[in-house]
Amino acid sequence: MTQPGDYGLPGSLDRALSDVAAERAAQDAMWGIQEHADGTGPTYEREADLAKRAVADAAAEGRLTWRQILYEEVLEAFAEDDTDRLRGELIQVAAVAVKWVQDLDRRARAQEAPAPRPVTG
């Protein structure tokens, strides 16, 4: 049964999040605990605004891509210096990335499916 968030494929969200968790574990095994400055703030506001405009234009023209959507979300995160808002933006980045993975999986599954048989009568 397809659940909300499964992007039309049963278990799709669980699979994508499991893959993300496995990658995080691999990162921890390789690098240990990492503590870095955020490196974000108003310096990136102009870039974020340009990306927002590019997404709106592409959507209006019917040529929107996952790259554009994710890029906009990343730049919005880069423009934040408030940690609560930065966290929210990073959650959006992660959600878009997971949804893109789910779309890749959906397309791969569609290519694997047998072609429908023509109806004869």
mmCIF file of C-alpha atoms in Angstrom:
data_model
loop_
_atom_site.group_PDB
_atom_site.id
_atom_site.type_symbol
_atom_site.label_atom_id
_atom_site.label_comp_id
_atom_site.label_asym_id
_atom_site.label_seq_id
_atom_site.Cartn_x
_atom_site.Cartn_y
_atom_site.Cartn_z
ATOM 1 C CA MET A 1 0.000 0.000 0.000
ATOM 2 C CA THR A 2 1.316 3.428 -0.947
ATOM 3 C CA GLN A 3 1.683 5.793 2.001
ATOM 4 C CA PRO A 4 1.740 9.601 1.906
ATOM 5 C CA GLY A 5 5.223 10.624 0.816
ATOM 6 C CA ASP A 6 5.862 7.402 -1.124
ATOM 7 C CA TYR A 7 5.779 9.260 -4.445
ATOM 8 C CA GLY A 8 3.607 6.587 -5.994
ATOM 9 C CA LEU A 9 5.889 3.697 -5.020
ATOM 10 C CA PRO A 10 5.147 1.654 -1.888
ATOM 11 C CA GLY A 11 8.038 2.023 0.561
ATOM 12 C CA SER A 12 9.743 4.682 -1.553
ATOM 13 C CA LEU A 13 10.150 7.206 1.263
ATOM 14 C CA ASP A 14 11.345 4.535 3.706
ATOM 15 C CA ARG A 15 13.911 3.321 1.178
ATOM 16 C CA ALA A 16 15.211 6.819 0.428
ATOM 17 C CA LEU A 17 15.467 7.751 4.112
ATOM 18 C CA SER A 18 17.162 4.428 4.886
ATOM 19 C CA ASP A 19 19.731 5.178 2.174
ATOM 20 C CA VAL A 20 20.297 8.643 3.684
ATOM 21 C CA ALA A 21 20.746 7.122 7.165
ATOM 22 C CA ALA A 22 23.252 4.610 5.786
ATOM 23 C CA GLU A 23 25.212 7.412 4.108
ATOM 24 C CA ARG A 24 25.225 9.419 7.358
ATOM 25 C CA ALA A 25 26.581 6.379 9.219
ATOM 26 C CA ALA A 26 29.305 6.002 6.586
ATOM 27 C CA GLN A 27 30.215 9.683 6.954
ATOM 28 C CA ASP A 28 30.419 9.328 10.729
ATOM 29 C CA ALA A 29 32.604 6.249 10.379
ATOM 30 C CA MET A 30 34.922 8.102 8.021
ATOM 31 C CA TRP A 31 35.058 11.553 9.612
ATOM 32 C CA GLY A 32 33.734 11.188 13.170
ATOM 33 C CA ILE A 33 31.921 14.089 14.789
ATOM 34 C CA GLN A 34 32.335 17.231 12.722
ATOM 35 C CA GLU A 35 31.993 20.747 14.090
ATOM 36 C CA HIS A 36 32.196 23.620 11.621
ATOM 37 C CA ALA A 37 30.959 27.183 11.369
ATOM 38 C CA ASP A 38 27.766 27.579 9.342
ATOM 39 C CA GLY A 39 29.294 29.977 6.809
ATOM 40 C CA THR A 40 25.858 31.325 5.938
ATOM 41 C CA GLY A 41 24.259 34.737 6.062
ATOM 42 C CA PRO A 42 23.019 37.781 4.174
ATOM 43 C CA THR A 43 25.961 37.650 1.763
ATOM 44 C CA TYR A 44 23.983 35.021 -0.176
ATOM 45 C CA GLU A 45 20.619 36.837 -0.244
ATOM 46 C CA ARG A 46 21.092 38.182 -3.782
ATOM 47 C CA GLU A 47 21.965 34.720 -5.107
ATOM 48 C CA ALA A 48 18.956 33.227 -3.312
ATOM 49 C CA ASP A 49 16.654 35.870 -4.801
ATOM 50 C CA LEU A 50 18.021 35.178 -8.299
ATOM 51 C CA ALA A 51 17.486 31.444 -7.818
ATOM 52 C CA LYS A 52 13.903 32.031 -6.625
ATOM 53 C CA ARG A 53 13.235 34.131 -9.714
ATOM 54 C CA ALA A 54 14.796 31.484 -11.978
ATOM 55 C CA VAL A 55 12.566 28.790 -10.437
ATOM 56 C CA ALA A 56 9.445 30.930 -10.840
ATOM 57 C CA ASP A 57 10.330 31.717 -14.468
ATOM 58 C CA ALA A 58 11.130 28.084 -15.291
ATOM 59 C CA ALA A 59 7.894 26.906 -13.673
ATOM 60 C CA ALA A 60 5.873 29.488 -15.604
ATOM 61 C CA GLU A 61 7.537 28.340 -18.835
ATOM 62 C CA GLY A 62 7.068 24.630 -18.089
ATOM 63 C CA ARG A 63 10.801 23.864 -17.945
ATOM 64 C CA LEU A 64 11.410 23.507 -14.196
ATOM 65 C CA THR A 65 14.058 20.964 -13.158
ATOM 66 C CA TRP A 66 14.978 19.257 -9.913
ATOM 67 C CA ARG A 67 18.409 20.932 -10.132
ATOM 68 C CA GLN A 68 16.794 24.363 -10.129
ATOM 69 C CA ILE A 69 14.532 23.518 -7.201
ATOM 70 C CA LEU A 70 17.331 22.063 -5.081
ATOM 71 C CA TYR A 71 19.704 24.909 -5.983
ATOM 72 C CA GLU A 72 17.118 27.457 -4.857
ATOM 73 C CA GLU A 73 16.620 25.649 -1.543
ATOM 74 C CA VAL A 74 20.385 25.432 -0.957
ATOM 75 C CA LEU A 75 20.849 29.138 -1.659
ATOM 76 C CA GLU A 76 17.957 29.991 0.665
ATOM 77 C CA ALA A 77 19.760 28.036 3.383
ATOM 78 C CA PHE A 78 23.031 29.803 2.580
ATOM 79 C CA ALA A 79 21.300 33.183 3.042
ATOM 80 C CA GLU A 80 20.116 32.418 6.603
ATOM 81 C CA ASP A 81 22.051 33.431 9.693
ATOM 82 C CA ASP A 82 19.283 32.683 12.222
ATOM 83 C CA THR A 83 19.880 29.093 13.365
ATOM 84 C CA ASP A 84 16.175 28.204 13.655
ATOM 85 C CA ARG A 85 15.422 29.457 10.142
ATOM 86 C CA LEU A 86 18.644 27.868 8.845
ATOM 87 C CA ARG A 87 17.523 24.538 10.292
ATOM 88 C CA GLY A 88 14.161 24.886 8.562
ATOM 89 C CA GLU A 89 15.823 25.671 5.244
ATOM 90 C CA LEU A 90 18.176 22.684 5.588
ATOM 91 C CA ILE A 91 15.174 20.442 6.263
ATOM 92 C CA GLN A 92 13.695 21.760 3.008
ATOM 93 C CA VAL A 93 16.987 20.993 1.209
ATOM 94 C CA ALA A 94 16.918 17.443 2.567
ATOM 95 C CA ALA A 95 13.238 16.990 1.669
ATOM 96 C CA VAL A 96 13.752 18.142 -1.926
ATOM 97 C CA ALA A 97 16.817 15.909 -2.288
ATOM 98 C CA VAL A 98 14.860 12.905 -0.983
ATOM 99 C CA LYS A 99 11.929 13.662 -3.280
ATOM 100 C CA TRP A 100 14.326 13.880 -6.240
ATOM 101 C CA VAL A 101 15.736 10.460 -5.280
ATOM 102 C CA GLN A 102 12.190 9.107 -5.128
ATOM 103 C CA ASP A 103 11.502 10.506 -8.602
ATOM 104 C CA LEU A 104 14.656 8.804 -9.916
ATOM 105 C CA ASP A 105 13.456 5.538 -8.380
ATOM 106 C CA ARG A 106 9.973 6.009 -9.852
ATOM 107 C CA ARG A 107 11.405 6.611 -13.325
ATOM 108 C CA ALA A 108 13.686 3.571 -13.040
ATOM 109 C CA ARG A 109 10.733 1.425 -11.963
ATOM 110 C CA ALA A 110 8.659 2.738 -14.892
ATOM 111 C CA GLN A 111 11.418 1.763 -17.343
ATOM 112 C CA GLU A 112 11.564 -1.744 -15.850
ATOM 113 C CA ALA A 113 7.807 -2.290 -16.149
ATOM 114 C CA PRO A 114 6.677 -4.353 -19.110
ATOM 115 C CA ALA A 115 5.030 -2.430 -21.915
ATOM 116 C CA PRO A 116 1.228 -2.620 -21.867
ATOM 117 C CA ARG A 117 -0.249 -5.098 -24.295
ATOM 118 C CA PRO A 118 -2.420 -3.646 -27.026
ATOM 119 C CA VAL A 119 -6.112 -4.270 -26.615
ATOM 120 C CA THR A 120 -7.499 -6.438 -29.374
ATOM 121 C CA GLY A 121 -11.073 -7.088 -29.926
#
